[in-house]
Short mmCIF file of C-alpha atoms in Angstrom, two decimals:
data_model
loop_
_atom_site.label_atom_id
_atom_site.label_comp_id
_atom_site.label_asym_id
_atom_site.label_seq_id
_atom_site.Cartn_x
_atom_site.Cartn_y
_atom_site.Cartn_z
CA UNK Q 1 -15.79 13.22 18.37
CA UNK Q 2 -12.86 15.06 18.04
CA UNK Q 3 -11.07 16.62 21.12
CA UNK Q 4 -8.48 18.32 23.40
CA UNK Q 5 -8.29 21.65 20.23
CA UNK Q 6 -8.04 25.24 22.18
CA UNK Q 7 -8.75 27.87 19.51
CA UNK Q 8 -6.98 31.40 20.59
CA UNK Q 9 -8.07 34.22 19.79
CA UNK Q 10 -7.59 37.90 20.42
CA UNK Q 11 -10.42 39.95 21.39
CA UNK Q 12 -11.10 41.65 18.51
CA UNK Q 13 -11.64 38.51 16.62
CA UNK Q 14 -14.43 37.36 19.29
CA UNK Q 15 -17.37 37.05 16.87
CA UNK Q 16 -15.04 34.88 14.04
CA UNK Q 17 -13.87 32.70 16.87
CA UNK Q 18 -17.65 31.70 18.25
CA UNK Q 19 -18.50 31.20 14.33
CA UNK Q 20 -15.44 28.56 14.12
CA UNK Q 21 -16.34 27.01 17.87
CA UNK Q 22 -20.40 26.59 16.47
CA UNK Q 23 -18.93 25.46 13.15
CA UNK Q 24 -16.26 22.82 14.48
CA UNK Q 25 -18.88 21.78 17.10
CA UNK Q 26 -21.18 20.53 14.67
CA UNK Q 27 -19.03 18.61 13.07
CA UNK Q 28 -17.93 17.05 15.86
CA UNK Q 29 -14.87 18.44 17.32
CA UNK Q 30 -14.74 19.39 20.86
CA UNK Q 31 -13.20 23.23 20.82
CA UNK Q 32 -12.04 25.39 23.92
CA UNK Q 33 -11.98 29.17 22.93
CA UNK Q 34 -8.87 30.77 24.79
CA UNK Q 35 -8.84 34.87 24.47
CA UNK Q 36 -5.20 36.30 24.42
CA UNK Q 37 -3.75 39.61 24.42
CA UNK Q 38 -1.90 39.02 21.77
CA UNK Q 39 -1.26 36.06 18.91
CA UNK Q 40 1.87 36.60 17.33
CA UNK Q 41 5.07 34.29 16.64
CA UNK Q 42 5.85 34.56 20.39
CA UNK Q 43 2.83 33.77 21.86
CA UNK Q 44 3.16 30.49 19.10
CA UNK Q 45 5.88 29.21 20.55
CA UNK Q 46 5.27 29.18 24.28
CA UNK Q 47 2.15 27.29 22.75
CA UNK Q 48 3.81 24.77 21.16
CA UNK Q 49 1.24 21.85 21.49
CA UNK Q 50 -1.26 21.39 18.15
CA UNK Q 51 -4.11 24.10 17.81
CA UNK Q 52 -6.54 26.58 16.24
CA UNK Q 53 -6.18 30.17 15.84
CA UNK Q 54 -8.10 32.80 14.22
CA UNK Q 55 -7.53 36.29 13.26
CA UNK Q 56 -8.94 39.08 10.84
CA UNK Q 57 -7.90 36.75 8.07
CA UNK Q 58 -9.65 33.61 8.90
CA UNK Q 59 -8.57 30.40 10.57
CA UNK Q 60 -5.46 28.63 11.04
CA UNK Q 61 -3.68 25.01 12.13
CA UNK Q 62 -1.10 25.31 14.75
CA UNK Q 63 1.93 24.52 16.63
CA UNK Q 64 5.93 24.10 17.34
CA UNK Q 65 6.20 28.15 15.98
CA UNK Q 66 3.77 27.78 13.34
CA UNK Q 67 0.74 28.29 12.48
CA UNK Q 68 -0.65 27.19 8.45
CA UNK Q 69 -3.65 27.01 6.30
CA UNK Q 70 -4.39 26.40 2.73
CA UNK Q 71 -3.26 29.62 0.56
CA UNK Q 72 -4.84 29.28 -2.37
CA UNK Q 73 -4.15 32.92 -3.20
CA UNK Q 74 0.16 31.99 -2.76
CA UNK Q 75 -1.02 29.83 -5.91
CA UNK Q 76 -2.40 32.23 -8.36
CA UNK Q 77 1.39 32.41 -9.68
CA UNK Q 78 1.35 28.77 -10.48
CA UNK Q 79 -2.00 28.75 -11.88
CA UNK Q 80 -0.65 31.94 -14.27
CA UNK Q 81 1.63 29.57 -15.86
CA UNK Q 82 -0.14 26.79 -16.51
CA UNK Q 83 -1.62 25.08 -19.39
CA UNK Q 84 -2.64 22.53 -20.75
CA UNK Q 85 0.48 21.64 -22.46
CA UNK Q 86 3.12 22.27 -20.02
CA UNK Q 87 1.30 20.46 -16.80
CA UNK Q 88 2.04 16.83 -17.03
CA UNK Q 89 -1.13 16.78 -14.05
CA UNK Q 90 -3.39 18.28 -16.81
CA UNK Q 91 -2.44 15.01 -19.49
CA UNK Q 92 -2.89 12.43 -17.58
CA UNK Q 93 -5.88 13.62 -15.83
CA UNK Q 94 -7.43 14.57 -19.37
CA UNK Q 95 -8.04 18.19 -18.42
CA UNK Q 96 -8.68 19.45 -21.68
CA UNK Q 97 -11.63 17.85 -21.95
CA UNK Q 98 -12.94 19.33 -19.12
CA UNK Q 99 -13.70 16.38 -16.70
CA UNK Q 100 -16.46 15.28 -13.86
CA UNK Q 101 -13.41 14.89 -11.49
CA UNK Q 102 -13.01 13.28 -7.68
CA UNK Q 103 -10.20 14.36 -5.64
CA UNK Q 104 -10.30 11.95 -2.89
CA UNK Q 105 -7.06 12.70 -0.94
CA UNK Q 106 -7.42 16.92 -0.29
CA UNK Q 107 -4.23 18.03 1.19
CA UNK Q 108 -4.50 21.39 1.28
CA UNK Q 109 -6.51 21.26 -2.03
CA UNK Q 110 -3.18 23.19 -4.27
CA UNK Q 111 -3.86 20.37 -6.68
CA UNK Q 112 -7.54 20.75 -7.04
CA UNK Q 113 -7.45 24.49 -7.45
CA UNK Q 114 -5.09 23.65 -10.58
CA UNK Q 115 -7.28 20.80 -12.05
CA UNK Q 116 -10.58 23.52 -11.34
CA UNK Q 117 -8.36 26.37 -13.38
CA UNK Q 118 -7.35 24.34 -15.96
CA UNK Q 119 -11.39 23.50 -16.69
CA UNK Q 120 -11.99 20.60 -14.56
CA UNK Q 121 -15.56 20.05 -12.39
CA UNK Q 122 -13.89 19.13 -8.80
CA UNK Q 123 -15.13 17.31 -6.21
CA UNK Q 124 -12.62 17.78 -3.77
CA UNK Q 125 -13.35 14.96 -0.91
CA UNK Q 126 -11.93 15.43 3.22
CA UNK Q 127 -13.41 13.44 6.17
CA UNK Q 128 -10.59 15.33 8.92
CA UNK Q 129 -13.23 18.13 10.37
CA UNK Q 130 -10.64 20.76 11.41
CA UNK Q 131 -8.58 20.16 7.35
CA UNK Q 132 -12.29 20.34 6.37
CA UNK Q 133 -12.92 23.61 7.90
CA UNK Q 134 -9.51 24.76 6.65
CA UNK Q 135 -10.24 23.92 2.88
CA UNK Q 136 -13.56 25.94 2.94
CA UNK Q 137 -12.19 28.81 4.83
CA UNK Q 138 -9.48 28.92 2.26
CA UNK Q 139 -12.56 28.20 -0.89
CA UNK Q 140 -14.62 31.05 0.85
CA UNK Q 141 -11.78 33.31 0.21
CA UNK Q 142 -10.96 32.37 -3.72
CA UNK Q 143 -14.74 32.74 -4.52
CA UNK Q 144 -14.10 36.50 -3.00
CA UNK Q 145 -11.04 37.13 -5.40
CA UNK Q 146 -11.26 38.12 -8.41
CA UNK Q 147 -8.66 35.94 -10.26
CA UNK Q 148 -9.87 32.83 -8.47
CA UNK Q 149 -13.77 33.35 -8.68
CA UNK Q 150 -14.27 31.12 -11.89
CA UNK Q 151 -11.71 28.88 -10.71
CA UNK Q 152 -13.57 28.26 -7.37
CA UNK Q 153 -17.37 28.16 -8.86
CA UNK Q 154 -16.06 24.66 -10.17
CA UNK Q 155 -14.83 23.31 -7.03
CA UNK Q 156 -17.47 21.37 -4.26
CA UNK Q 157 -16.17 20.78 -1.22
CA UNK Q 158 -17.35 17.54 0.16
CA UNK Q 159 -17.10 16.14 4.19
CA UNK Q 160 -17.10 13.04 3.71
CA UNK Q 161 -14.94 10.29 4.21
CA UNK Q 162 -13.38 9.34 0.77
CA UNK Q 163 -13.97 5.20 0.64
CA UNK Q 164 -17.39 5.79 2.14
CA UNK Q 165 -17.90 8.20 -0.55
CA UNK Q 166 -17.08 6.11 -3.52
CA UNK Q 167 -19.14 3.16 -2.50
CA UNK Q 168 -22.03 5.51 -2.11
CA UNK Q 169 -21.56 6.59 -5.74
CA UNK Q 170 -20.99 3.12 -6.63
CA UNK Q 171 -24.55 2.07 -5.22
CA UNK Q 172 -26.11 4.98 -6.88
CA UNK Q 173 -24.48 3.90 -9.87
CA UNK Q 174 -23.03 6.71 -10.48
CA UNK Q 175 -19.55 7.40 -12.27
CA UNK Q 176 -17.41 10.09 -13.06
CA UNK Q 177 -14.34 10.79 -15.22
CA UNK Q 178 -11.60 10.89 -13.14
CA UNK Q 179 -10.47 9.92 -9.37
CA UNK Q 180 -7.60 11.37 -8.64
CA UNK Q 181 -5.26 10.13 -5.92
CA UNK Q 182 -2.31 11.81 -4.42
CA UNK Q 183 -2.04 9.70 -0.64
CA UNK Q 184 -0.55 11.76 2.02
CA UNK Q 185 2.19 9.39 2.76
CA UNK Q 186 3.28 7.30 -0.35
CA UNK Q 187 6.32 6.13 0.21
CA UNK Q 188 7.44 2.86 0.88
CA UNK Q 189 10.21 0.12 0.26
CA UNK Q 190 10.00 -2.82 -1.85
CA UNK Q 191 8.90 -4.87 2.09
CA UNK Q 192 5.96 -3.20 1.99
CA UNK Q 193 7.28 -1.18 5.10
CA UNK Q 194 7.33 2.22 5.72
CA UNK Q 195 10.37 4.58 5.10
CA UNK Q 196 11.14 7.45 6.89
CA UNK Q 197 11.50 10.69 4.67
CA UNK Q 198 15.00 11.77 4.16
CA UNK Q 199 14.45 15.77 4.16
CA UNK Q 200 12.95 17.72 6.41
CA UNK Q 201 8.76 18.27 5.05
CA UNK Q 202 8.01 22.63 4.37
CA UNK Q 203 6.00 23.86 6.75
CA UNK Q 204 2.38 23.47 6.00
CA UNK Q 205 3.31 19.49 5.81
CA UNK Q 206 4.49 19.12 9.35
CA UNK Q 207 1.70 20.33 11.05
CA UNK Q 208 -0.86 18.17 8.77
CA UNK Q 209 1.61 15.51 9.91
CA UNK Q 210 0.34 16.24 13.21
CA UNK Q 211 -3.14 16.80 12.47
CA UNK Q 212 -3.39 13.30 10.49
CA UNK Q 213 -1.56 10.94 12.20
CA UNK Q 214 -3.56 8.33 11.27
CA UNK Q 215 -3.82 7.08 14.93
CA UNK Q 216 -0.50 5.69 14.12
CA UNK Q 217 -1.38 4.01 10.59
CA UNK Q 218 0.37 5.26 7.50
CA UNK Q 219 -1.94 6.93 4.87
CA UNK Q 220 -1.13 5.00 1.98
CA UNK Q 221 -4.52 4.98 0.06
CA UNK Q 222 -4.46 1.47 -1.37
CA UNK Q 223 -7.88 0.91 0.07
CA UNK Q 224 -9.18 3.49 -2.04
CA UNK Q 225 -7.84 2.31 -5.69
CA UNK Q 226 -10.05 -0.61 -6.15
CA UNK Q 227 -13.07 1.73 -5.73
CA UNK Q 228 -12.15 4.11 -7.54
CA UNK Q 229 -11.98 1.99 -10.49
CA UNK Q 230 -15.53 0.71 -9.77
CA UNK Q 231 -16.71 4.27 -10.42
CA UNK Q 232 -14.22 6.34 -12.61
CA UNK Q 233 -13.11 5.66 -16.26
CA UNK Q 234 -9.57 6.95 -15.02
CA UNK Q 235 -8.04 7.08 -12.10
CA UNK Q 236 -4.98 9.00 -11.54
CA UNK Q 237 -2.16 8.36 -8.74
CA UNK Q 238 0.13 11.26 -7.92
CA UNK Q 239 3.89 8.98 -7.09
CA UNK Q 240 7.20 9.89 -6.30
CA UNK Q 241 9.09 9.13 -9.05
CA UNK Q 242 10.74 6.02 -7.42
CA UNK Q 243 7.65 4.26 -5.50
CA UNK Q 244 6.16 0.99 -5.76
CA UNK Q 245 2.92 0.98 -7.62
CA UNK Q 246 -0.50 1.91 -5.31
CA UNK Q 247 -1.75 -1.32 -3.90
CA UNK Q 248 0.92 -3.12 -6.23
CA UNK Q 249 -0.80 -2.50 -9.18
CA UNK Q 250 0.63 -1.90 -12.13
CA UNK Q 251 -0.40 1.44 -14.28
CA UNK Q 252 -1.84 1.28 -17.48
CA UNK Q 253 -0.11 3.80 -18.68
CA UNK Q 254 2.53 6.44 -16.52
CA UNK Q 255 3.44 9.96 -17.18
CA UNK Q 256 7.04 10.51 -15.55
CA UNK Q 257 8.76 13.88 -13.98
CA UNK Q 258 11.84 14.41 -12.47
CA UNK Q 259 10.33 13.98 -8.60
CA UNK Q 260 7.12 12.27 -9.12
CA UNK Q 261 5.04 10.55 -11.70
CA UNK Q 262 1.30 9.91 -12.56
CA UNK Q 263 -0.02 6.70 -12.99
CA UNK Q 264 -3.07 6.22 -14.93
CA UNK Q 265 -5.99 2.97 -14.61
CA UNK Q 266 -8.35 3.36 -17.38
CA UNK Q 267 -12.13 1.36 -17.12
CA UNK Q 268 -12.39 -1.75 -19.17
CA UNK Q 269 -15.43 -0.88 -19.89
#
Protein backbone atom coordinates (compact mmCIF):
# COMPACT_ATOMS: atom_id res chain seq x y z
CA UNK A 1 0.00 0.00 0.00
CA UNK A 2 0.98 3.16 -1.09
CA UNK A 3 0.41 6.33 1.09
CA UNK A 4 0.53 9.92 2.45
CA UNK A 5 -0.63 11.28 -1.79
CA UNK A 6 -3.31 14.35 -1.43
CA UNK A 7 -4.81 14.78 -4.93
CA UNK A 8 -6.13 18.62 -5.37
CA UNK A 9 -8.52 19.44 -7.21
CA UNK A 10 -10.73 22.35 -8.10
CA UNK A 11 -14.34 21.99 -7.99
CA UNK A 12 -15.15 21.76 -11.30
CA UNK A 13 -12.99 18.79 -11.77
CA UNK A 14 -14.95 16.87 -8.81
CA UNK A 15 -16.18 13.89 -10.86
CA UNK A 16 -12.36 13.29 -12.63
CA UNK A 17 -10.87 13.53 -9.18
CA UNK A 18 -13.28 10.64 -7.45
CA UNK A 19 -12.51 8.56 -10.83
CA UNK A 20 -8.56 8.94 -10.02
CA UNK A 21 -9.20 8.40 -5.95
CA UNK A 22 -11.44 4.87 -7.00
CA UNK A 23 -8.77 4.19 -9.61
CA UNK A 24 -5.52 4.75 -7.39
CA UNK A 25 -7.41 3.00 -4.54
CA UNK A 26 -7.59 -0.14 -6.22
CA UNK A 27 -4.38 -0.34 -6.96
CA UNK A 28 -3.33 0.24 -3.79
CA UNK A 29 -2.45 3.72 -3.06
CA UNK A 30 -3.93 5.47 -0.20
CA UNK A 31 -5.31 9.02 -1.80
CA UNK A 32 -6.73 12.16 0.17
CA UNK A 33 -8.87 14.35 -2.24
CA UNK A 34 -8.19 18.12 -1.23
CA UNK A 35 -10.75 20.71 -3.16
CA UNK A 36 -9.07 24.18 -3.84
CA UNK A 37 -10.19 27.34 -5.18
CA UNK A 38 -7.78 27.47 -7.42
CA UNK A 39 -4.63 25.17 -8.86
CA UNK A 40 -2.33 27.25 -10.58
CA UNK A 41 1.64 27.79 -10.34
CA UNK A 42 1.01 29.62 -7.02
CA UNK A 43 -1.03 27.42 -5.32
CA UNK A 44 2.08 24.72 -6.54
CA UNK A 45 4.45 26.22 -4.74
CA UNK A 46 3.04 26.88 -1.31
CA UNK A 47 2.45 23.01 -1.91
CA UNK A 48 5.70 22.07 -2.38
CA UNK A 49 5.68 18.48 -0.87
CA UNK A 50 5.10 15.44 -3.70
CA UNK A 51 1.40 15.09 -5.05
CA UNK A 52 -1.51 14.52 -7.44
CA UNK A 53 -3.48 16.98 -9.25
CA UNK A 54 -6.12 16.86 -11.74
CA UNK A 55 -7.72 19.25 -14.03
CA UNK A 56 -9.88 19.35 -17.34
CA UNK A 57 -6.88 17.76 -18.96
CA UNK A 58 -6.31 14.74 -16.93
CA UNK A 59 -3.91 13.90 -14.13
CA UNK A 60 -0.67 15.08 -13.05
CA UNK A 61 2.64 14.30 -10.63
CA UNK A 62 3.58 17.08 -8.39
CA UNK A 63 5.75 19.26 -6.41
CA UNK A 64 8.67 22.00 -5.65
CA UNK A 65 6.60 24.41 -8.52
CA UNK A 66 5.82 21.69 -10.75
CA UNK A 67 3.57 19.64 -11.69
CA UNK A 68 4.38 16.76 -14.93
CA UNK A 69 2.94 13.91 -16.77
CA UNK A 70 3.77 11.94 -19.79
CA UNK A 71 3.07 14.18 -23.09
CA UNK A 72 2.96 11.99 -25.61
CA UNK A 73 1.31 14.58 -27.83
CA UNK A 74 4.86 17.14 -27.13
CA UNK A 75 6.27 13.98 -29.14
CA UNK A 76 4.39 13.85 -32.32
CA UNK A 77 7.32 16.23 -33.67
CA UNK A 78 9.88 13.61 -32.95
CA UNK A 79 7.88 10.83 -34.16
CA UNK A 80 7.41 13.15 -37.65
CA UNK A 81 11.00 12.74 -38.20
CA UNK A 82 11.72 9.51 -37.65
CA UNK A 83 12.56 6.51 -39.59
CA UNK A 84 13.85 3.73 -39.81
CA UNK A 85 17.11 4.85 -41.07
CA UNK A 86 17.92 7.83 -39.13
CA UNK A 87 16.93 6.33 -35.42
CA UNK A 88 19.88 4.43 -34.20
CA UNK A 89 16.85 3.05 -31.39
CA UNK A 90 15.01 1.62 -34.48
CA UNK A 91 18.53 -0.63 -35.66
CA UNK A 92 19.38 -2.05 -32.87
CA UNK A 93 16.00 -2.85 -31.69
CA UNK A 94 15.23 -4.38 -35.29
CA UNK A 95 12.20 -2.18 -35.85
CA UNK A 96 11.80 -2.77 -39.33
CA UNK A 97 10.82 -5.96 -38.88
CA UNK A 98 8.16 -5.09 -36.86
CA UNK A 99 8.88 -6.82 -33.45
CA UNK A 100 6.87 -8.63 -30.36
CA UNK A 101 8.64 -6.04 -28.08
CA UNK A 102 8.95 -5.68 -23.96
CA UNK A 103 9.70 -2.40 -22.56
CA UNK A 104 10.45 -3.23 -19.08
CA UNK A 105 11.75 0.10 -17.65
CA UNK A 106 8.58 2.78 -18.73
CA UNK A 107 9.72 6.17 -17.87
CA UNK A 108 7.33 8.19 -19.12
CA UNK A 109 6.88 5.72 -22.07
CA UNK A 110 8.60 8.65 -24.95
CA UNK A 111 10.60 5.63 -26.02
CA UNK A 112 7.83 3.19 -26.44
CA UNK A 113 5.58 5.55 -28.31
CA UNK A 114 8.64 5.74 -30.89
CA UNK A 115 9.33 1.92 -31.06
CA UNK A 116 5.02 1.58 -31.44
CA UNK A 117 5.31 4.38 -34.48
CA UNK A 118 8.03 3.02 -36.06
CA UNK A 119 5.90 -0.58 -36.33
CA UNK A 120 6.78 -2.25 -33.20
CA UNK A 121 4.01 -4.48 -30.93
CA UNK A 122 4.83 -2.84 -27.31
CA UNK A 123 4.44 -4.13 -24.18
CA UNK A 124 5.26 -1.35 -22.18
CA UNK A 125 5.80 -2.84 -18.41
CA UNK A 126 5.39 -0.32 -14.84
CA UNK A 127 4.84 -1.78 -11.32
CA UNK A 128 4.87 2.24 -9.60
CA UNK A 129 0.79 2.62 -9.34
CA UNK A 130 0.64 6.45 -9.48
CA UNK A 131 3.59 6.31 -12.99
CA UNK A 132 1.10 3.54 -13.91
CA UNK A 133 -1.89 5.66 -13.80
CA UNK A 134 0.14 8.44 -15.45
CA UNK A 135 1.17 6.26 -18.57
CA UNK A 136 -2.52 5.26 -19.26
CA UNK A 137 -3.91 8.64 -18.70
CA UNK A 138 -1.36 9.86 -21.14
CA UNK A 139 -2.24 6.29 -23.69
CA UNK A 140 -6.02 7.21 -23.20
CA UNK A 141 -5.29 10.48 -24.74
CA UNK A 142 -3.05 9.29 -27.98
CA UNK A 143 -5.76 6.64 -28.79
CA UNK A 144 -8.15 9.98 -28.91
CA UNK A 145 -5.74 11.82 -31.41
CA UNK A 146 -5.72 11.42 -34.56
CA UNK A 147 -1.96 11.29 -35.43
CA UNK A 148 -1.29 8.95 -32.53
CA UNK A 149 -4.34 6.49 -32.87
CA UNK A 150 -2.38 3.75 -34.92
CA UNK A 151 0.57 4.44 -32.98
CA UNK A 152 -1.25 3.72 -29.64
CA UNK A 153 -3.48 0.55 -30.90
CA UNK A 154 0.07 -1.19 -30.73
CA UNK A 155 0.98 -0.27 -27.33
CA UNK A 156 -0.39 -2.57 -23.97
CA UNK A 157 0.10 -1.14 -20.97
CA UNK A 158 0.99 -3.66 -18.39
CA UNK A 159 0.98 -3.20 -14.14
CA UNK A 160 3.13 -5.35 -13.35
CA UNK A 161 6.32 -5.47 -11.83
CA UNK A 162 8.97 -6.01 -14.63
CA UNK A 163 11.27 -9.14 -13.09
CA UNK A 164 8.05 -10.71 -11.89
CA UNK A 165 6.85 -10.31 -15.31
CA UNK A 166 9.59 -11.96 -17.22
CA UNK A 167 9.77 -15.02 -15.07
CA UNK A 168 6.08 -15.42 -15.60
CA UNK A 169 6.69 -15.45 -19.37
CA UNK A 170 9.58 -17.57 -18.81
CA UNK A 171 7.36 -20.33 -17.04
CA UNK A 172 4.80 -20.03 -19.69
CA UNK A 173 7.46 -20.46 -22.03
CA UNK A 174 6.84 -17.81 -23.73
CA UNK A 175 9.35 -15.44 -25.71
CA UNK A 176 9.34 -12.43 -27.54
CA UNK A 177 11.65 -10.46 -29.86
CA UNK A 178 12.98 -7.85 -28.03
CA UNK A 179 13.40 -6.58 -24.21
CA UNK A 180 14.30 -3.40 -24.16
CA UNK A 181 16.03 -1.76 -21.22
CA UNK A 182 16.64 1.84 -20.56
CA UNK A 183 17.19 1.78 -16.25
CA UNK A 184 16.19 4.94 -14.67
CA UNK A 185 19.48 5.54 -13.08
CA UNK A 186 22.46 4.04 -15.13
CA UNK A 187 25.22 5.59 -14.20
CA UNK A 188 27.96 4.45 -12.30
CA UNK A 189 31.88 4.44 -11.81
CA UNK A 190 34.20 1.76 -12.58
CA UNK A 191 33.69 0.82 -8.13
CA UNK A 192 30.54 -0.19 -8.84
CA UNK A 193 29.34 2.97 -6.81
CA UNK A 194 26.99 5.38 -7.60
CA UNK A 195 27.80 8.87 -9.16
CA UNK A 196 26.00 11.79 -8.67
CA UNK A 197 24.75 13.50 -12.02
CA UNK A 198 26.68 16.51 -12.97
CA UNK A 199 23.69 18.70 -14.55
CA UNK A 200 20.75 19.58 -13.25
CA UNK A 201 17.77 16.59 -14.64
CA UNK A 202 14.60 18.69 -16.99
CA UNK A 203 11.73 18.78 -15.27
CA UNK A 204 9.61 15.76 -15.74
CA UNK A 205 12.90 13.77 -14.34
CA UNK A 206 13.03 15.41 -10.97
CA UNK A 207 9.80 14.73 -9.84
CA UNK A 208 10.00 10.87 -11.03
CA UNK A 209 13.18 11.21 -8.97
CA UNK A 210 10.91 11.77 -6.21
CA UNK A 211 8.26 9.46 -7.06
CA UNK A 212 10.89 6.44 -7.47
CA UNK A 213 13.26 6.70 -4.99
CA UNK A 214 13.79 3.33 -4.77
CA UNK A 215 13.43 3.42 -0.90
CA UNK A 216 16.91 4.61 -1.15
CA UNK A 217 18.33 1.86 -3.70
CA UNK A 218 19.59 2.99 -7.07
CA UNK A 219 17.57 1.67 -10.11
CA UNK A 220 20.18 0.14 -11.99
CA UNK A 221 18.30 -2.82 -13.70
CA UNK A 222 21.00 -5.47 -13.61
CA UNK A 223 18.54 -7.81 -12.00
CA UNK A 224 16.52 -7.67 -14.94
CA UNK A 225 19.21 -8.57 -17.84
CA UNK A 226 19.66 -12.15 -17.06
CA UNK A 227 15.88 -12.63 -17.56
CA UNK A 228 15.48 -10.98 -20.18
CA UNK A 229 17.77 -13.10 -22.05
CA UNK A 230 15.88 -16.22 -20.82
CA UNK A 231 12.90 -14.93 -22.81
CA UNK A 232 13.93 -12.49 -25.69
CA UNK A 233 16.14 -13.23 -28.78
CA UNK A 234 17.48 -9.54 -28.21
CA UNK A 235 17.70 -7.52 -25.62
CA UNK A 236 18.49 -3.95 -25.93
CA UNK A 237 20.15 -1.56 -23.15
CA UNK A 238 19.68 2.17 -23.59
CA UNK A 239 23.61 3.57 -21.99
CA UNK A 240 25.16 6.72 -21.68
CA UNK A 241 27.74 6.75 -23.93
CA UNK A 242 30.50 6.37 -21.22
CA UNK A 243 28.92 3.63 -18.71
CA UNK A 244 30.06 0.39 -17.62
CA UNK A 245 28.25 -2.45 -19.26
CA UNK A 246 24.60 -3.56 -17.46
CA UNK A 247 25.42 -6.12 -14.86
CA UNK A 248 29.11 -6.10 -16.32
CA UNK A 249 28.28 -7.77 -19.25
CA UNK A 250 29.71 -7.25 -22.21
CA UNK A 251 27.38 -6.45 -25.50
CA UNK A 252 27.32 -8.50 -28.34
CA UNK A 253 27.24 -6.00 -30.48
CA UNK A 254 26.83 -1.80 -29.59
CA UNK A 255 25.37 0.92 -31.61
CA UNK A 256 27.14 4.29 -30.41
CA UNK A 257 25.75 8.14 -30.34
CA UNK A 258 27.19 11.09 -29.22
CA UNK A 259 25.36 10.89 -25.47
CA UNK A 260 24.31 7.37 -25.22
CA UNK A 261 24.65 4.04 -26.85
CA UNK A 262 22.64 0.75 -27.33
CA UNK A 263 23.89 -2.39 -26.42
CA UNK A 264 22.56 -5.42 -27.95
CA UNK A 265 22.50 -9.48 -26.31
CA UNK A 266 21.31 -11.70 -28.97
CA UNK A 267 19.85 -15.57 -27.87
CA UNK A 268 22.24 -18.37 -28.51
CA UNK A 269 19.70 -20.16 -29.46
Amino acid sequence: MVSGFRLFYQATDIEKAQHYHAVLSLRGVQVELCVTEQLNARFLRLNPELGLCVDASGLWLCANGMKMRPDWQAEIPRLKRASLKSEMLARACQLSEKPSLLDATAGLGHDSLLMAHLGATVQLVERNPILFSLLEDAHRQAQQDTYLQATASRIQLVFSDSACYLQQLKQQDQSIDVVYLDPMFPQRDQNQQAIKKQAQVKKQMQLLHLLLPEDGEMDLGDELLALARQVAKRVVVKRPRHAIFLADQMPDHQWLGDACRFDAYFSKD
